[in-house]
Amino acid sequence: VFYRQKRIGMDRKVFEIIKFRTMNSSDTAGPEWTVKDDPRRTSLGKFLRSTSLDELPQLFNMLKGDISIVGPRPLMEDGFNRYSDEIKKNIYLNNKPGLTGMGSLFFRDEENMLSQRLSQAKKMYTNKIMPVKGKLELWYKENRNLWIDFKIVVLTAVSIFFPKNKLHVNAFNGINKQLIAAYMQLVS
């Protein structure tokens, strides 16, 4: 029922994140990433992932102090290593990962984006998505406050119920316009 996975946490310490199992554990064939309509997903898993309920067991990680409510999403080592050196050096430095954050808010539809370009998914993820995600997470780290955290939590909830909304694009003052333009190019 539960799935544990090693993730990079605050100050680059490895911890085990807890999630509901949403994939057939015996099926290892398939793309490196979970994609829309991935055949490895269980029927319950499809629902859990689409509503983000698969993340619910991470409340145990919050109680343990591994993650907070808002912060950069904790990544597996392979994903973390796709960040530029600058982002790797700073993203989790004195900064707990979170249950939600700028990267997960802006890239809520990442599975669908990668599905549409499956043959180029690895290149797109590494060269396009990760640089934008990393810069969004660093912007959060440099500007975080209670108001921004509140907006991220509310907009994350809105995006679960209305996945095609783009309220987050204009919700945060001070994000570099080129960064927003790069994001919009990816999602269009």
PDB file of C-alpha atoms in Angstrom:
ATOM      1  CA  VAL A   1       0.000   0.000   0.000  1.00  0.00           C
ATOM      2  CA  PHE A   2       2.838   2.401   0.861  1.00  0.00           C
ATOM      3  CA  TYR A   3       5.836   3.214  -1.250  1.00  0.00           C
ATOM      4  CA  ARG A   4       9.093   4.546   0.142  1.00  0.00           C
ATOM      5  CA  GLN A   5      11.632   6.323  -1.982  1.00  0.00           C
ATOM      6  CA  LYS A   6      14.926   8.058  -1.246  1.00  0.00           C
ATOM      7  CA  ARG A   7      14.783  11.817  -1.830  1.00  0.00           C
ATOM      8  CA  ILE A   8      17.151  14.737  -1.355  1.00  0.00           C
ATOM      9  CA  GLY A   9      16.160  16.929   1.591  1.00  0.00           C
ATOM     10  CA  MET A  10      17.331  19.984   3.486  1.00  0.00           C
ATOM     11  CA  ASP A  11      21.087  20.555   3.291  1.00  0.00           C
ATOM     12  CA  ARG A  12      21.185  17.699   0.722  1.00  0.00           C
ATOM     13  CA  LYS A  13      20.518  14.996   3.326  1.00  0.00           C
ATOM     14  CA  VAL A  14      18.794  11.891   1.969  1.00  0.00           C
ATOM     15  CA  PHE A  15      15.513  10.788   3.559  1.00  0.00           C
ATOM     16  CA  GLU A  16      12.733   8.353   2.680  1.00  0.00           C
ATOM     17  CA  ILE A  17       9.535   9.891   1.400  1.00  0.00           C
ATOM     18  CA  ILE A  18       6.284   7.969   1.925  1.00  0.00           C
ATOM     19  CA  LYS A  19       3.582   7.805  -0.727  1.00  0.00           C
ATOM     20  CA  PHE A  20       0.689   5.565  -1.618  1.00  0.00           C
ATOM     21  CA  ARG A  21       1.710   2.980  -4.208  1.00  0.00           C
ATOM     22  CA  THR A  22       0.073   3.970  -7.492  1.00  0.00           C
ATOM     23  CA  MET A  23       1.996   1.760  -9.922  1.00  0.00           C
ATOM     24  CA  ASN A  24       2.187  -1.971 -10.407  1.00  0.00           C
ATOM     25  CA  SER A  25       5.364  -2.813  -8.508  1.00  0.00           C
ATOM     26  CA  SER A  26       6.204  -5.758 -10.773  1.00  0.00           C
ATOM     27  CA  ASP A  27       6.009  -3.717 -13.994  1.00  0.00           C
ATOM     28  CA  THR A  28       9.353  -2.001 -14.580  1.00  0.00           C
ATOM     29  CA  ALA A  29       8.996  -1.624 -18.349  1.00  0.00           C
ATOM     30  CA  GLY A  30       7.980   1.764 -19.666  1.00  0.00           C
ATOM     31  CA  PRO A  31       9.225   5.318 -19.818  1.00  0.00           C
ATOM     32  CA  GLU A  32      11.540   6.795 -17.203  1.00  0.00           C
ATOM     33  CA  TRP A  33       8.758   9.170 -16.118  1.00  0.00           C
ATOM     34  CA  THR A  34       5.134   8.565 -15.374  1.00  0.00           C
ATOM     35  CA  VAL A  35       3.141   9.822 -18.311  1.00  0.00           C
ATOM     36  CA  LYS A  36      -0.537  10.464 -18.920  1.00  0.00           C
ATOM     37  CA  ASP A  37      -2.452   7.171 -19.213  1.00  0.00           C
ATOM     38  CA  ASP A  38       0.667   5.259 -18.150  1.00  0.00           C
ATOM     39  CA  PRO A  39      -0.206   1.537 -18.344  1.00  0.00           C
ATOM     40  CA  ARG A  40       1.826   0.837 -15.199  1.00  0.00           C
ATOM     41  CA  ARG A  41      -0.647   2.814 -13.059  1.00  0.00           C
ATOM     42  CA  THR A  42      -3.270   0.949 -11.099  1.00  0.00           C
ATOM     43  CA  SER A  43      -6.873   2.095 -11.543  1.00  0.00           C
ATOM     44  CA  LEU A  44      -6.890   3.464  -7.991  1.00  0.00           C
ATOM     45  CA  GLY A  45      -3.435   4.929  -8.620  1.00  0.00           C
ATOM     46  CA  LYS A  46      -4.710   6.975 -11.551  1.00  0.00           C
ATOM     47  CA  PHE A  47      -7.300   8.612  -9.280  1.00  0.00           C
ATOM     48  CA  LEU A  48      -4.834   9.111  -6.415  1.00  0.00           C
ATOM     49  CA  ARG A  49      -2.287  10.781  -8.693  1.00  0.00           C
ATOM     50  CA  SER A  50      -4.809  12.988 -10.492  1.00  0.00           C
ATOM     51  CA  THR A  51      -6.058  14.347  -7.157  1.00  0.00           C
ATOM     52  CA  SER A  52      -2.602  14.358  -5.492  1.00  0.00           C
ATOM     53  CA  LEU A  53      -3.971  12.093  -2.767  1.00  0.00           C
ATOM     54  CA  ASP A  54      -0.951   9.823  -3.325  1.00  0.00           C
ATOM     55  CA  GLU A  55       0.996  12.537  -1.489  1.00  0.00           C
ATOM     56  CA  LEU A  56      -1.136  12.263   1.682  1.00  0.00           C
ATOM     57  CA  PRO A  57       1.231   9.875   3.516  1.00  0.00           C
ATOM     58  CA  GLN A  58       3.859  12.619   3.303  1.00  0.00           C
ATOM     59  CA  LEU A  59       2.102  14.134   6.313  1.00  0.00           C
ATOM     60  CA  PHE A  60       4.187  11.560   8.254  1.00  0.00           C
ATOM     61  CA  ASN A  61       7.290  13.091   6.658  1.00  0.00           C
ATOM     62  CA  MET A  62       6.064  16.504   7.844  1.00  0.00           C
ATOM     63  CA  LEU A  63       5.579  15.218  11.391  1.00  0.00           C
ATOM     64  CA  LYS A  64       9.106  13.756  11.315  1.00  0.00           C
ATOM     65  CA  GLY A  65      10.468  17.122  10.163  1.00  0.00           C
ATOM     66  CA  ASP A  66      11.705  15.900   6.752  1.00  0.00           C
ATOM     67  CA  ILE A  67       9.489  18.320   4.811  1.00  0.00           C
ATOM     68  CA  SER A  68       7.316  21.364   5.368  1.00  0.00           C
ATOM     69  CA  ILE A  69       4.013  22.339   3.770  1.00  0.00           C
ATOM     70  CA  VAL A  70       5.646  24.678   1.224  1.00  0.00           C
ATOM     71  CA  GLY A  71       9.100  24.396  -0.283  1.00  0.00           C
ATOM     72  CA  PRO A  72      10.835  22.915  -3.298  1.00  0.00           C
ATOM     73  CA  ARG A  73       9.634  19.364  -3.962  1.00  0.00           C
ATOM     74  CA  PRO A  74      12.120  16.768  -2.734  1.00  0.00           C
ATOM     75  CA  LEU A  75      13.629  15.016  -5.726  1.00  0.00           C
ATOM     76  CA  MET A  76      15.264  11.665  -6.287  1.00  0.00           C
ATOM     77  CA  GLU A  77      19.021  11.940  -6.781  1.00  0.00           C
ATOM     78  CA  ASP A  78      18.745  11.536 -10.562  1.00  0.00           C
ATOM     79  CA  GLY A  79      16.260  14.410 -10.824  1.00  0.00           C
ATOM     80  CA  PHE A  80      18.286  16.562  -8.433  1.00  0.00           C
ATOM     81  CA  ASN A  81      21.405  16.018 -10.548  1.00  0.00           C
ATOM     82  CA  ARG A  82      19.587  17.471 -13.578  1.00  0.00           C
ATOM     83  CA  TYR A  83      19.647  20.895 -11.914  1.00  0.00           C
ATOM     84  CA  SER A  84      22.456  23.322 -12.735  1.00  0.00           C
ATOM     85  CA  ASP A  85      25.296  23.513 -10.202  1.00  0.00           C
ATOM     86  CA  GLU A  86      23.996  26.875  -8.922  1.00  0.00           C
ATOM     87  CA  ILE A  87      20.550  25.482  -8.215  1.00  0.00           C
ATOM     88  CA  LYS A  88      21.931  22.246  -6.673  1.00  0.00           C
ATOM     89  CA  LYS A  89      24.117  24.325  -4.366  1.00  0.00           C
ATOM     90  CA  ASN A  90      21.284  26.562  -3.139  1.00  0.00           C
ATOM     91  CA  ILE A  91      17.877  24.910  -3.464  1.00  0.00           C
ATOM     92  CA  TYR A  92      17.889  22.892  -0.227  1.00  0.00           C
ATOM     93  CA  LEU A  93      20.508  24.924   1.674  1.00  0.00           C
ATOM     94  CA  ASN A  94      18.768  25.811   4.957  1.00  0.00           C
ATOM     95  CA  ASN A  95      15.522  25.166   3.074  1.00  0.00           C
ATOM     96  CA  LYS A  96      13.238  22.231   3.763  1.00  0.00           C
ATOM     97  CA  PRO A  97      11.527  20.636   0.803  1.00  0.00           C
ATOM     98  CA  GLY A  98       7.765  20.869   0.809  1.00  0.00           C
ATOM     99  CA  LEU A  99       4.553  19.036   0.107  1.00  0.00           C
ATOM    100  CA  THR A 100       3.886  21.715  -2.519  1.00  0.00           C
ATOM    101  CA  GLY A 101       5.955  24.512  -3.958  1.00  0.00           C
ATOM    102  CA  MET A 102       6.497  26.781  -6.913  1.00  0.00           C
ATOM    103  CA  GLY A 103       7.759  23.994  -9.170  1.00  0.00           C
ATOM    104  CA  SER A 104       4.882  21.654  -8.420  1.00  0.00           C
ATOM    105  CA  LEU A 105       2.347  24.492  -8.714  1.00  0.00           C
ATOM    106  CA  PHE A 106       3.614  25.672 -12.086  1.00  0.00           C
ATOM    107  CA  PHE A 107       4.270  22.177 -13.451  1.00  0.00           C
ATOM    108  CA  ARG A 108       1.113  20.490 -12.168  1.00  0.00           C
ATOM    109  CA  ASP A 109       0.563  19.040 -15.656  1.00  0.00           C
ATOM    110  CA  GLU A 110       4.122  17.782 -16.139  1.00  0.00           C
ATOM    111  CA  GLU A 111       3.034  14.190 -16.878  1.00  0.00           C
ATOM    112  CA  ASN A 112       0.876  15.400 -19.753  1.00  0.00           C
ATOM    113  CA  MET A 113       3.624  17.699 -21.076  1.00  0.00           C
ATOM    114  CA  LEU A 114       6.105  14.823 -21.193  1.00  0.00           C
ATOM    115  CA  SER A 115       3.500  12.456 -22.711  1.00  0.00           C
ATOM    116  CA  GLN A 116       3.039  14.752 -25.682  1.00  0.00           C
ATOM    117  CA  ARG A 117       6.765  14.673 -26.416  1.00  0.00           C
ATOM    118  CA  LEU A 118       7.642  11.168 -25.219  1.00  0.00           C
ATOM    119  CA  SER A 119      10.475  10.622 -27.715  1.00  0.00           C
ATOM    120  CA  GLN A 120      12.153  13.800 -26.437  1.00  0.00           C
ATOM    121  CA  ALA A 121      10.996  13.596 -22.810  1.00  0.00           C
ATOM    122  CA  LYS A 122      14.418  13.194 -21.193  1.00  0.00           C
ATOM    123  CA  LYS A 123      15.925  16.069 -23.185  1.00  0.00           C
ATOM    124  CA  MET A 124      12.895  18.289 -22.584  1.00  0.00           C
ATOM    125  CA  TYR A 125      12.846  17.520 -18.857  1.00  0.00           C
ATOM    126  CA  THR A 126      16.568  18.184 -18.402  1.00  0.00           C
ATOM    127  CA  ASN A 127      17.011  21.156 -20.749  1.00  0.00           C
ATOM    128  CA  LYS A 128      13.664  22.942 -20.514  1.00  0.00           C
ATOM    129  CA  ILE A 129      11.584  21.960 -17.472  1.00  0.00           C
ATOM    130  CA  MET A 130      14.297  21.615 -14.811  1.00  0.00           C
ATOM    131  CA  PRO A 131      15.927  25.026 -15.447  1.00  0.00           C
ATOM    132  CA  VAL A 132      12.550  26.798 -15.187  1.00  0.00           C
ATOM    133  CA  LYS A 133      11.503  24.739 -12.151  1.00  0.00           C
ATOM    134  CA  GLY A 134      14.821  25.375 -10.411  1.00  0.00           C
ATOM    135  CA  LYS A 135      14.642  29.125 -10.991  1.00  0.00           C
ATOM    136  CA  LEU A 136      11.069  29.208  -9.679  1.00  0.00           C
ATOM    137  CA  GLU A 137      12.172  27.347  -6.534  1.00  0.00           C
ATOM    138  CA  LEU A 138      15.115  29.717  -6.015  1.00  0.00           C
ATOM    139  CA  TRP A 139      12.791  32.708  -6.474  1.00  0.00           C
ATOM    140  CA  TYR A 140      10.606  31.239  -3.722  1.00  0.00           C
ATOM    141  CA  LYS A 141      13.592  30.723  -1.426  1.00  0.00           C
ATOM    142  CA  GLU A 142      14.712  34.335  -1.884  1.00  0.00           C
ATOM    143  CA  ASN A 143      11.205  35.795  -1.464  1.00  0.00           C
ATOM    144  CA  ARG A 144       9.386  33.417   0.852  1.00  0.00           C
ATOM    145  CA  ASN A 145       7.013  34.798   3.404  1.00  0.00           C
ATOM    146  CA  LEU A 146       3.696  33.785   4.942  1.00  0.00           C
ATOM    147  CA  TRP A 147       1.661  35.522   2.195  1.00  0.00           C
ATOM    148  CA  ILE A 148       3.498  33.678  -0.601  1.00  0.00           C
ATOM    149  CA  ASP A 149       3.130  30.364   1.276  1.00  0.00           C
ATOM    150  CA  PHE A 150      -0.591  31.014   1.655  1.00  0.00           C
ATOM    151  CA  LYS A 151      -0.951  31.769  -2.070  1.00  0.00           C
ATOM    152  CA  ILE A 152       0.955  28.605  -3.023  1.00  0.00           C
ATOM    153  CA  VAL A 153      -1.241  26.422  -0.793  1.00  0.00           C
ATOM    154  CA  VAL A 154      -4.488  27.987  -2.063  1.00  0.00           C
ATOM    155  CA  LEU A 155      -3.426  27.901  -5.717  1.00  0.00           C
ATOM    156  CA  THR A 156      -2.298  24.280  -5.358  1.00  0.00           C
ATOM    157  CA  ALA A 157      -5.758  23.372  -4.032  1.00  0.00           C
ATOM    158  CA  VAL A 158      -7.402  25.307  -6.875  1.00  0.00           C
ATOM    159  CA  SER A 159      -5.233  23.518  -9.435  1.00  0.00           C
ATOM    160  CA  ILE A 160      -6.253  20.103  -8.082  1.00  0.00           C
ATOM    161  CA  PHE A 161      -9.910  20.914  -8.752  1.00  0.00           C
ATOM    162  CA  PHE A 162      -9.314  23.067 -11.854  1.00  0.00           C
ATOM    163  CA  PRO A 163      -6.148  21.657 -13.434  1.00  0.00           C
ATOM    164  CA  LYS A 164      -6.216  23.860 -16.534  1.00  0.00           C
ATOM    165  CA  ASN A 165      -6.341  27.161 -14.606  1.00  0.00           C
ATOM    166  CA  LYS A 166      -3.443  29.601 -14.978  1.00  0.00           C
ATOM    167  CA  LEU A 167      -4.077  31.757 -11.885  1.00  0.00           C
ATOM    168  CA  HIS A 168      -0.567  31.050 -10.638  1.00  0.00           C
ATOM    169  CA  VAL A 169       1.057  32.759 -13.649  1.00  0.00           C
ATOM    170  CA  ASN A 170       0.157  36.261 -12.432  1.00  0.00           C
ATOM    171  CA  ALA A 171      -0.119  35.572  -8.699  1.00  0.00           C
ATOM    172  CA  PHE A 172       3.467  36.319  -7.695  1.00  0.00           C
ATOM    173  CA  ASN A 173       4.925  39.801  -8.109  1.00  0.00           C
ATOM    174  CA  GLY A 174       8.600  39.988  -8.877  1.00  0.00           C
ATOM    175  CA  ILE A 175       9.096  36.804 -10.890  1.00  0.00           C
ATOM    176  CA  ASN A 176      11.303  37.541 -13.869  1.00  0.00           C
ATOM    177  CA  LYS A 177       9.187  38.064 -17.017  1.00  0.00           C
ATOM    178  CA  GLN A 178      11.602  35.951 -19.088  1.00  0.00           C
ATOM    179  CA  LEU A 179      11.091  33.082 -16.646  1.00  0.00           C
ATOM    180  CA  ILE A 180       7.301  33.375 -17.011  1.00  0.00           C
ATOM    181  CA  ALA A 181       7.721  33.548 -20.810  1.00  0.00           C
ATOM    182  CA  ALA A 182       9.882  30.375 -20.764  1.00  0.00           C
ATOM    183  CA  TYR A 183       7.222  28.640 -18.667  1.00  0.00           C
ATOM    184  CA  MET A 184       4.402  29.757 -20.975  1.00  0.00           C
ATOM    185  CA  GLN A 185       6.322  28.486 -24.000  1.00  0.00           C
ATOM    186  CA  LEU A 186       6.616  25.063 -22.348  1.00  0.00           C
ATOM    187  CA  VAL A 187       2.922  24.777 -21.522  1.00  0.00           C
ATOM    188  CA  SER A 188       1.561  26.074 -24.816  1.00  0.00           C
TER     189      SER A 188
END
